[in-house]
mmCIF file of C-alpha atoms in Angstrom:
data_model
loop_
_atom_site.group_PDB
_atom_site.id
_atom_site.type_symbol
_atom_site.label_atom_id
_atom_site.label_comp_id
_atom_site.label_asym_id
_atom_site.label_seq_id
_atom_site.Cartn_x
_atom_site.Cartn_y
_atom_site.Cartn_z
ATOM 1 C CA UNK N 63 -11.256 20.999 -10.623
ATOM 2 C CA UNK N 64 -13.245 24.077 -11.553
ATOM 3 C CA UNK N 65 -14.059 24.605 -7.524
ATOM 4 C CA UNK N 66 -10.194 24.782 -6.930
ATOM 5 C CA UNK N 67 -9.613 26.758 -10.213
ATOM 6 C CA UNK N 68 -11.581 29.302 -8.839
ATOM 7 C CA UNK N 69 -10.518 29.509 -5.254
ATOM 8 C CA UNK N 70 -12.793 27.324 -3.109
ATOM 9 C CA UNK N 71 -11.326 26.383 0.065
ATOM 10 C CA UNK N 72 -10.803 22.545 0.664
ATOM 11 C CA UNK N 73 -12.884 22.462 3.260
ATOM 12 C CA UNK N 74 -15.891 23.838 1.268
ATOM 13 C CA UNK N 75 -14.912 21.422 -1.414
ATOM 14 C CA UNK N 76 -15.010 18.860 1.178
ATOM 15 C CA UNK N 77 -18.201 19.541 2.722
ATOM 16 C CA UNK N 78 -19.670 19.521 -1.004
ATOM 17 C CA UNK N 79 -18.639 15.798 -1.737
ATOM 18 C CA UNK N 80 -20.036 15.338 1.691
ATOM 19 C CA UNK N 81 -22.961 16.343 0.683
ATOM 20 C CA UNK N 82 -23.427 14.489 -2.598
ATOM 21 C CA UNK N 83 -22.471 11.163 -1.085
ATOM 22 C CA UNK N 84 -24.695 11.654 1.871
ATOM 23 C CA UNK N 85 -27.552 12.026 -1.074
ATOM 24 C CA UNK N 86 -26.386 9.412 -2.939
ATOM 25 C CA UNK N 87 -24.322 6.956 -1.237
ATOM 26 C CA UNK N 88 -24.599 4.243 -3.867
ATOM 27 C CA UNK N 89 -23.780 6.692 -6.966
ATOM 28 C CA UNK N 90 -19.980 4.886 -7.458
ATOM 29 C CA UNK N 91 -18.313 7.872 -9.217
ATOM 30 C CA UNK N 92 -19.114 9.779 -6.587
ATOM 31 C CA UNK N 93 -16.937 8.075 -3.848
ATOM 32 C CA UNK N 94 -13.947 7.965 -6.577
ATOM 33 C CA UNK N 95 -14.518 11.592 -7.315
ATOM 34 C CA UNK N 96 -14.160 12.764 -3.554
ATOM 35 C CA UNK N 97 -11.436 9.983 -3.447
ATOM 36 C CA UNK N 98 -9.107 11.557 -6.296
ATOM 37 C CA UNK N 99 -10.018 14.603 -5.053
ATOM 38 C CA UNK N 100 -8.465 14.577 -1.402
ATOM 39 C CA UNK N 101 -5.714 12.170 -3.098
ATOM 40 C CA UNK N 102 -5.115 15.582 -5.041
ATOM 41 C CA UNK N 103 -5.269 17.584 -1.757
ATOM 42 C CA UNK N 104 -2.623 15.080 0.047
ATOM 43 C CA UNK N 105 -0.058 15.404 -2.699
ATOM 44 C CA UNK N 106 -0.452 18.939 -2.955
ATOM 45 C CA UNK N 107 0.244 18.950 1.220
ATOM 46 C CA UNK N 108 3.298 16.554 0.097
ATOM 47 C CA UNK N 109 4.816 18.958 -2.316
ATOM 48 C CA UNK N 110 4.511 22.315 0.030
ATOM 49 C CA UNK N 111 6.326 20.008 2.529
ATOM 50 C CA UNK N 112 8.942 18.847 0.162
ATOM 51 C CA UNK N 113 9.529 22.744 -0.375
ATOM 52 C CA UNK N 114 10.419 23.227 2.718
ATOM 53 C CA UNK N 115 12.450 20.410 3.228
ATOM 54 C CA UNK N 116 15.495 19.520 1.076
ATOM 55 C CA UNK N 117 15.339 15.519 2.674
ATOM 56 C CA UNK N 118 12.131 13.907 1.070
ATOM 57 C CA UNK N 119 12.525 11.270 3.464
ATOM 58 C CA UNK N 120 12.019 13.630 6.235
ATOM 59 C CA UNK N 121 9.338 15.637 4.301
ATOM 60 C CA UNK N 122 7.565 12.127 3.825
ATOM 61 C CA UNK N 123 7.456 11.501 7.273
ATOM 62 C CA UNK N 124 6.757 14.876 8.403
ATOM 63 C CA UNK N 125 3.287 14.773 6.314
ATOM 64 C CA UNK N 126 2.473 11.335 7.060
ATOM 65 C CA UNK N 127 2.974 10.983 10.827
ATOM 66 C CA UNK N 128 3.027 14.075 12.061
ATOM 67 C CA UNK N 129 -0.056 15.900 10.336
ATOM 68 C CA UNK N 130 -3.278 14.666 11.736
ATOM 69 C CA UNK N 131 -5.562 16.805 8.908
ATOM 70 C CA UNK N 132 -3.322 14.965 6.223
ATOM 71 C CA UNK N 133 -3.833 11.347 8.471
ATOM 72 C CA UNK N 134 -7.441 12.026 7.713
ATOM 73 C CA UNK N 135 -7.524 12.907 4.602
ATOM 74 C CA UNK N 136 -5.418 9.687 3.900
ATOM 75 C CA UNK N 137 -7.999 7.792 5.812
ATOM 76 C CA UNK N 138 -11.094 9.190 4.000
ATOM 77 C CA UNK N 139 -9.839 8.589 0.784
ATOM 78 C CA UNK N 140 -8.926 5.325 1.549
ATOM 79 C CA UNK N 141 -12.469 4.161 2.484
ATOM 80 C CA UNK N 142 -14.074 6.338 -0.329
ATOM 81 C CA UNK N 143 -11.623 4.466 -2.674
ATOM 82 C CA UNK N 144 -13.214 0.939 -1.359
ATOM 83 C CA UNK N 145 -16.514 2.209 -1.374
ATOM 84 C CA UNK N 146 -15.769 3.093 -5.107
ATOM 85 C CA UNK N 147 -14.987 -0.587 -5.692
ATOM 86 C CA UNK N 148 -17.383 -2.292 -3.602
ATOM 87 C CA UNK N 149 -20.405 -0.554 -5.752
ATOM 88 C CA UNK N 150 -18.811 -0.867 -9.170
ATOM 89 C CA UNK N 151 -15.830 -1.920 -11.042
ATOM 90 C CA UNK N 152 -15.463 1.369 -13.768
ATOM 91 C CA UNK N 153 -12.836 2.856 -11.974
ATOM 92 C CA UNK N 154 -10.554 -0.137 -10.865
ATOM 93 C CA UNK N 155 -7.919 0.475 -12.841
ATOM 94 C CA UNK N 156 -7.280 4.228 -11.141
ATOM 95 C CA UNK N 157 -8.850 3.170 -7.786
ATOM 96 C CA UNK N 158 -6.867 0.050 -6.698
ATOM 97 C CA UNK N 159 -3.222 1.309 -7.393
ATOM 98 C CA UNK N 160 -3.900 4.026 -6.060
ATOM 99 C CA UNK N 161 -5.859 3.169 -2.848
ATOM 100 C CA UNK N 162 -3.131 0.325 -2.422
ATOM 101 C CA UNK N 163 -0.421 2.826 -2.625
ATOM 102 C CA UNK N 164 -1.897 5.343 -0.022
ATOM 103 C CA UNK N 165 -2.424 2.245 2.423
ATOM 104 C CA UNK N 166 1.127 1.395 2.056
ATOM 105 C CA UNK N 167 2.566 4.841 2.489
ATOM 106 C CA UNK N 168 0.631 5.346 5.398
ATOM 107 C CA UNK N 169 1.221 2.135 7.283
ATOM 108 C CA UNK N 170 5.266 2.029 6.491
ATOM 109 C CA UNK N 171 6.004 5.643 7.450
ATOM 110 C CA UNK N 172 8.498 5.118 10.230
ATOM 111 C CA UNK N 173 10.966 7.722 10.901
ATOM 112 C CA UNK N 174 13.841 8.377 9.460
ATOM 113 C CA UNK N 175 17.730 8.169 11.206
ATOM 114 C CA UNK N 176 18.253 11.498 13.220
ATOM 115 C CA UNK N 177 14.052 12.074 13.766
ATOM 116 C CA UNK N 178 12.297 10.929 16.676
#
């Protein structure tokens, strides 16, 4: 949080948990960290979409099919989510819910009437 606070770009931030897991890849809170994290960065790409957009339904699928940095950020979070669980159990009552409802979103986006 402090990182964002004081204006690191994501993509810094990004290459930081990078760089912890890749030095500890069995350290547990770090997956979930880098996890919450980029599910922080996707709703923040959500809401800045929803500005600009007075249909959320559109806004939803604009961010979810149609922007491929958001895709991946989905994606990573997802797996660092299950990596979270498959070394420990601390976090499963923030990591399951929430890694369940990111795999949903992203799998029944479909567009909505009037968008092709």
């Amino acid at each position: 949080q402090w990182q964002v606070d004081g204006g690191m770009q994501d993509a810094s931030i990004v290459n930081r948990f990078r760089a912890v897991i890749k030095l500890s890849s069995d350290w547990e809170k770090g997956h979930f960290c880098f996890a919450s994290y980029l599910n922080d960065l996707i709703s923040r790409i959500f809401e800045k979409e929803s500005s600009y957009c007075s249909n959320e339904e559109v806004a939803r699928f604009n961010v979810l099919c149609r922007d491929k940095a958001c895709q991946d950020y989905i994606l990573l979070a997802i797996k660092h989510y299950v990596e979270s669980l498959t070394l420990d159990t601390k976090h499963v009552y923030q990591a399951l819910p929430r890694l369940l409802s990111l795999w949903f979103d992203f799998v029944s986006s479909r567009a909505p009437d009037g968008i092709s």
